[in-house]
C-alpha cells in the first residue's frame, strides 16, 4: 500500500521545510519537494509530521487502578496495587487497548508494556495483550514482568532478620514460561516483540537475571527492568550485594546496548559512567517519579555523560494517564530546577529526538525506526497545527512539547498503516471500548489496603520517619 | 433563569453522593435527593459536579509568544518576551478569549489576568480584555500589570554601579491610570473585577506599592503581585532593602487577606510565617517555575504553616498552555519529592479545595464562591465521567486530578449562565477564534533576541555561571 503526504511541515536542522513524503510498502520511500503522488494523496497542509514516539515503559493493566491509590511512596503503593482483585484476560485485553489509544493520540506509535502476569494464566495474559495490540495496530514490545522473590523482600530489612515467603513459582519454571512466550508471540516483522523483563533487583535473584541474559542471547531479545526507582531500593542493593545495583547488574552481564532501564532515579556518578560504557538506555518516567515521591532522576547528568534517554508514562496507577506528550513535557521541564546553567537544559527539539530516536536505540531498532529517514519504517504521527492548543502559530515543536496539545494528533501510521485519521482511531471502536471499561468497573469511594498497614510500620522505621498512629490517610 | 441538575455525583466528606442541585437567579438554591425540578432539567447522570476552579495567575497576551521562547531563566526569558513587536487591542481581545476557552475547558470559571498593558494604549488594553471576558462569560479579575522602573533594574547589580533608564511613565501617572481603570471597569456584580497589581519588588518603587495600597483601601480592591519567583530576585531584595522582600512588603503594608502573590519560590521560614500572619495567599504556578528553572516553591511548608495556596497557569509564554488541570496535577505531585513523609503530601481532594475555595479566599470572595454551598454563586463545572481519560471507573476526583483529563468538561456555568454545554463553548465561535489566531500569526523557525545578549553576560556573572561564548542556544 502506497501513499504520499503532500505539503507537510517537517523539522530540518533548526528550521522547518514544507515537503512531500512518499510511503511505499510500509517504508519511507522519498522525502522532498513536489514529489510525484504515488498511491493515495494525503493532505499535509498546516500539519506537522514527526517520527512516532515510544511509550518506553508502562504496565497496561494498571489502568484498572488509576485514580484510586492515594499519594504514598512506591513500597506502600505496590502493597495497595497487589491487594486489588486479580484481573482476567478480558480485562488485560481492554486495558491494553486503552493504553494503546491514549498512547497513539498523544504521539506514540510504540509501547513497551512491562506486563503484569495473572498468576496461573501467564500465557493467556500475554495472548490477550498481544491480541489488543495487533487489533489496534500499535507496535508493541511486550515485556512479561517476572520476579522470583516475595513482595516483602523488596523493602530493606534495616538489619532485622526477616523470613520472606517463597515466591509462587520457581525460577526455572518462570524462565521456561518466558521461553514459551517468545516462541508463541515474538514476531518482530509483524510489530510484536517479546522482551526479557525481570522487575528489578529488589525482587529478583541473580539466577533469574542470568536466565534472562541467556534467553536474550539465544533469541536476540531486548532486555528491560526497573532500576533504582526509590531510595529504599538503593539501600536494599547495598544490603543485598554490598555494592550498587548498577555495579551488580554490570558484573552479572545484564547491561548492554539493547537494555532499557526504567526510572534510574538513585544513581551516583560512578553508576552513570557504567550506563554510558555499557550503552544502556534510561527510560525516564517523570510523572510516576513525582506521584510516588521517588525523586528527580539526574536527567541532565545522563545526557552530559552520553547516556541514551527516552520517556515513558509508567503504569496508569502511578501517573495516572498514558498521555505521552505530558510525560515528555514534564520530563523536559522538570530538570531545569536541578541545574542553574540553562545551557544544559533540554530543548523541545532535543526532547523530540529523545522520544523518537532515543526510544528506538533502547530497543535496538534505530536502523529501522525513530526518524524521518528514507528506508526506515513508516511509524509516523501528523499533528494538526490548527488545533486551538497549537495556536497562535509560533514554533510548532515548541508548541507541541512545551504546550498542552489537546486533540492535536490528526493521523498516525504504523508500518505504513493509517490507524488514526482525522483524530479518530479507525482500527477499533473506541466508543465500544469506553462502554466496556465502564461496565467492567465501578466508582469506589473509600478503600484501604490491609497489606499496606502491615508494610507501613517497617517502611517508616527503615526510612527514618516518625511512628504513625493514624495511617497514611 | 432557573435549572435543576439531576442525579449528579458530588463529593461529600471522603465519599460521594448522587444528588440534585437547584440553581435559581445565579445562585445554588438547594442540594439534595429527589428535589423538585425547578426550571430546565439538566441530566447529571455519570457526571461529577465541582465548584469552578480559579486560574489565579496568568498573563493572557503571552499566548502570542507561547512555544517560541527557548528554555532560559526568567531574567533572560523576559528580555526575549519584551523584544517581540507590541500587540494591538484586537490581539489582546483574541488572546483573552483563547485564555478563557482553555481555562473553561480545563475546569476554571475564574481567571486572574495580570494584564500586560500596551504602552500608550493602557485603557484600550483593559477594555479589550474586559470585552473578551464579558462576551465569553468567564468571571474575570483583571490585574493591570504596572511598574515604575526599567527592565534592567530587575537583575541584581552584584555591587556594580549601573545607571538604569527611567521608566516610560511616572509613578503618579501610572496610579492615575489604574484609578481610571477602576472607575471604568470595576463591576464585581457583573463578574468583572479590577485588582491593583504592581509586577513586584524587582521593578516597583515603594511609592508605587503605597499608591496601590491607597487605591485598594479606597475602592475595596484586591491586591496582586509577583513575589520571589527567582533566586536573582531574592538577591535583588537584599541589595534593594537590606531585608527580605516579604519583610519589606509587610513593613509597607501590602500584605493582607485580600493579597495574592504569584510564585513565592524563594521564601524562607520567617517569610512563610509572615504570609501566615497576614493571611496572604500564595498562587502556585508549578509549570512556569519548572519551565523557567525558577525552583520548586515550598508548597508543603505553606500548607503546614496554614498559608492559603491556590494554582495558576501563569502566562502562556512560560508554560506554554492555559490548561488548569495540568497545573493542578503538577502542583500536587511535584512536592512529593521534597518531603519524605508522605503523610504531608497533597491528596486529590485537597487539591480540589485549593483550586476552588483557595482561589476564592485569595480574592476575598469565599463567601460567594469556591464550594457547592447553598447561597453561593453558581460557578460550576460538570465533568463527563464516561470520557476515556476518566475510565475505568475508580475514584472520580483521583482520576480528574492525578490523570490527564481530555475532553472531560461537559458543562460550565458562571453565575448560573451555561457557557459550555456538551463540551463546546456556546457563547463565542471557537472555530472563528482559531481562524483569527491563525491569521494573526505565522510560524517562526528561528529568532534570537538582541536584548537577551546584552542581559546575558551580566546575568551569568551575577549568578556565578561560567562565561559563555556561544549564547544560550
Tab-separated table of C-alpha atoms in Angstrom, chain A residues 9 14-16 46 63-64 66-69 71-73 76 101-102 287 289-296 319-321 323 326 329-330 333-334 336-337 340-343 345-348 384-396 398-399 402-404 406-407 430 433-434 437-438 441-446 456 459-460 463 465-466 468 471-472, chain B residues 9 14-16 46 63-64 66-69 71-73 76 101-102 287 289-296 319-321 323 326 329-330 333-334 336-337 340-343 345-348 384-396 398-399 402-404 406-407 430 433-434 437-438 441-446 456 459-460 463 465-466 468 471-472:
chain	number	residue	atom	x	y	z
A	9	UNK	CA	5.892	20.641	7.620
A	14	UNK	CA	16.996	24.292	13.404
A	15	UNK	CA	14.264	25.232	10.899
A	16	UNK	CA	11.280	23.677	9.080
A	46	UNK	CA	-0.930	23.135	8.129
A	63	UNK	CA	-5.282	1.237	34.009
A	64	UNK	CA	-7.825	-0.623	36.165
A	66	UNK	CA	-5.755	4.504	38.002
A	67	UNK	CA	-7.017	7.354	40.124
A	68	UNK	CA	-7.619	5.211	43.176
A	69	UNK	CA	-4.332	4.728	45.025
A	71	UNK	CA	-0.364	9.533	47.346
A	72	UNK	CA	2.125	7.178	49.014
A	73	UNK	CA	5.656	6.046	48.090
A	76	UNK	CA	3.361	1.247	50.074
A	101	UNK	CA	-5.438	4.536	22.333
A	102	UNK	CA	-4.049	7.097	24.770
A	287	UNK	CA	5.164	11.782	36.344
A	289	UNK	CA	8.548	9.549	39.932
A	290	UNK	CA	6.751	12.660	41.194
A	291	UNK	CA	3.489	10.878	42.008
A	292	UNK	CA	5.290	8.292	44.145
A	293	UNK	CA	7.744	10.840	45.547
A	294	UNK	CA	10.582	8.683	44.216
A	295	UNK	CA	12.768	11.657	43.380
A	296	UNK	CA	14.060	13.512	40.325
A	319	UNK	CA	0.664	8.636	36.760
A	320	UNK	CA	-2.436	8.271	36.217
A	321	UNK	CA	-2.621	8.610	32.451
A	323	UNK	CA	-0.549	10.733	27.702
A	326	UNK	CA	2.565	15.082	29.048
A	329	UNK	CA	6.801	17.887	28.596
A	330	UNK	CA	7.366	17.276	32.283
A	333	UNK	CA	10.928	20.935	32.147
A	334	UNK	CA	11.432	19.228	35.480
A	336	UNK	CA	15.578	22.946	34.751
A	337	UNK	CA	15.413	23.325	38.521
A	340	UNK	CA	21.384	26.658	37.312
A	341	UNK	CA	23.088	26.688	33.915
A	342	UNK	CA	20.320	26.887	31.348
A	343	UNK	CA	22.762	25.948	28.606
A	345	UNK	CA	18.557	22.389	29.742
A	346	UNK	CA	16.654	20.186	27.286
A	347	UNK	CA	15.248	21.988	24.254
A	348	UNK	CA	11.963	20.935	22.635
A	384	UNK	CA	-2.946	19.389	13.247
A	385	UNK	CA	-1.369	22.813	13.689
A	386	UNK	CA	-4.802	24.476	13.578
A	387	UNK	CA	-5.788	22.900	16.915
A	388	UNK	CA	-6.530	25.728	19.370
A	389	UNK	CA	-3.877	24.312	21.710
A	390	UNK	CA	-1.218	24.843	18.993
A	391	UNK	CA	-2.261	28.413	18.159
A	392	UNK	CA	-1.279	31.152	17.575
A	393	UNK	CA	1.354	29.952	15.136
A	394	UNK	CA	4.882	30.258	16.555
A	395	UNK	CA	7.366	27.357	16.671
A	396	UNK	CA	5.434	24.119	16.034
A	398	UNK	CA	7.880	24.381	20.876
A	399	UNK	CA	4.087	24.443	20.995
A	402	UNK	CA	6.058	22.950	25.954
A	403	UNK	CA	2.308	23.386	25.492
A	404	UNK	CA	-0.584	21.095	26.313
A	406	UNK	CA	-5.367	18.694	23.022
A	407	UNK	CA	-6.987	16.906	20.082
A	430	UNK	CA	-13.327	3.473	20.836
A	433	UNK	CA	-14.100	0.296	24.413
A	434	UNK	CA	-15.379	3.087	26.681
A	437	UNK	CA	-14.330	-0.159	30.531
A	438	UNK	CA	-17.363	1.465	32.138
A	441	UNK	CA	-15.719	-1.103	36.756
A	442	UNK	CA	-17.475	0.838	39.491
A	443	UNK	CA	-16.858	4.071	41.326
A	444	UNK	CA	-15.024	3.458	44.565
A	445	UNK	CA	-15.327	5.998	47.292
A	446	UNK	CA	-13.217	4.541	50.018
A	456	UNK	CA	3.821	0.699	56.652
A	459	UNK	CA	8.756	1.247	55.936
A	460	UNK	CA	8.527	4.213	58.308
A	463	UNK	CA	13.213	5.334	56.190
A	465	UNK	CA	10.070	8.584	59.563
A	466	UNK	CA	8.267	9.182	62.861
A	468	UNK	CA	2.401	6.916	62.758
A	471	UNK	CA	-2.007	5.602	58.913
A	472	UNK	CA	-1.405	7.464	55.692
B	9	UNK	CA	-22.229	12.919	41.649
B	14	UNK	CA	-14.417	11.284	51.975
B	15	UNK	CA	-17.160	9.767	49.808
B	16	UNK	CA	-19.599	10.739	47.027
B	46	UNK	CA	-22.463	9.676	35.128
B	63	UNK	CA	-0.443	33.486	24.297
B	64	UNK	CA	1.034	35.226	21.249
B	66	UNK	CA	3.790	30.616	23.501
B	67	UNK	CA	6.034	27.867	22.223
B	68	UNK	CA	8.658	30.234	20.889
B	69	UNK	CA	10.922	31.306	23.761
B	71	UNK	CA	14.400	27.283	27.780
B	72	UNK	CA	16.122	30.089	29.688
B	73	UNK	CA	15.612	31.559	33.189
B	76	UNK	CA	16.613	36.217	30.102
B	101	UNK	CA	-11.520	28.981	26.417
B	102	UNK	CA	-8.601	26.873	27.639
B	287	UNK	CA	4.738	24.600	35.252
B	289	UNK	CA	8.510	27.595	37.729
B	290	UNK	CA	9.850	24.431	36.094
B	291	UNK	CA	9.931	25.882	32.568
B	292	UNK	CA	11.981	28.880	33.711
B	293	UNK	CA	14.040	26.812	36.153
B	294	UNK	CA	12.911	29.160	38.939
B	295	UNK	CA	12.778	26.403	41.533
B	296	UNK	CA	10.218	24.405	43.488
B	319	UNK	CA	4.055	27.189	30.434
B	320	UNK	CA	3.014	27.111	27.449
B	321	UNK	CA	-0.675	26.369	27.936
B	323	UNK	CA	-4.745	24.022	30.976
B	326	UNK	CA	-2.413	20.258	34.244
B	329	UNK	CA	-1.866	17.959	38.778
B	330	UNK	CA	1.764	19.021	38.635
B	333	UNK	CA	2.622	15.839	42.551
B	334	UNK	CA	5.760	17.925	42.312
B	336	UNK	CA	6.130	14.693	46.880
B	337	UNK	CA	9.862	14.695	46.131
B	340	UNK	CA	9.990	12.020	52.555
B	341	UNK	CA	6.913	11.847	54.789
B	342	UNK	CA	4.007	11.042	52.507
B	343	UNK	CA	1.574	11.984	55.260
B	345	UNK	CA	1.599	15.079	50.573
B	346	UNK	CA	-1.365	16.767	48.891
B	347	UNK	CA	-4.322	14.488	48.200
B	348	UNK	CA	-6.544	14.957	45.131
B	384	UNK	CA	-18.218	13.667	31.916
B	385	UNK	CA	-17.117	10.523	33.755
B	386	UNK	CA	-17.544	8.456	30.582
B	387	UNK	CA	-14.621	10.235	28.891
B	388	UNK	CA	-11.980	7.612	28.053
B	389	UNK	CA	-9.466	9.577	30.124
B	390	UNK	CA	-11.647	9.104	33.235
B	391	UNK	CA	-12.189	5.360	32.716
B	392	UNK	CA	-12.281	2.712	34.081
B	393	UNK	CA	-14.423	3.980	36.939
B	394	UNK	CA	-12.449	4.268	40.184
B	395	UNK	CA	-12.299	7.443	42.302
B	396	UNK	CA	-13.626	10.331	40.165
B	398	UNK	CA	-8.470	10.872	41.796
B	399	UNK	CA	-8.923	10.368	38.056
B	402	UNK	CA	-3.945	12.595	39.023
B	403	UNK	CA	-4.920	11.658	35.462
B	404	UNK	CA	-4.820	13.656	32.259
B	406	UNK	CA	-9.095	15.089	27.852
B	407	UNK	CA	-12.436	16.339	26.564
B	430	UNK	CA	-14.327	28.911	18.824
B	433	UNK	CA	-11.324	32.309	17.145
B	434	UNK	CA	-8.953	29.631	15.802
B	437	UNK	CA	-5.422	33.378	15.853
B	438	UNK	CA	-4.114	31.571	12.773
B	441	UNK	CA	0.356	34.796	13.365
B	442	UNK	CA	2.999	32.946	11.403
B	443	UNK	CA	5.285	30.013	12.041
B	444	UNK	CA	8.658	31.182	13.208
B	445	UNK	CA	11.596	28.924	12.710
B	446	UNK	CA	14.416	30.894	14.205
B	456	UNK	CA	23.067	37.505	29.399
B	459	UNK	CA	23.182	37.506	34.424
B	460	UNK	CA	25.837	34.799	34.107
B	463	UNK	CA	24.631	34.046	39.170
B	465	UNK	CA	27.849	30.805	35.872
B	466	UNK	CA	30.896	30.334	33.623
B	468	UNK	CA	29.584	31.817	27.656
B	471	UNK	CA	24.980	32.148	23.866
B	472	UNK	CA	22.123	30.025	25.145
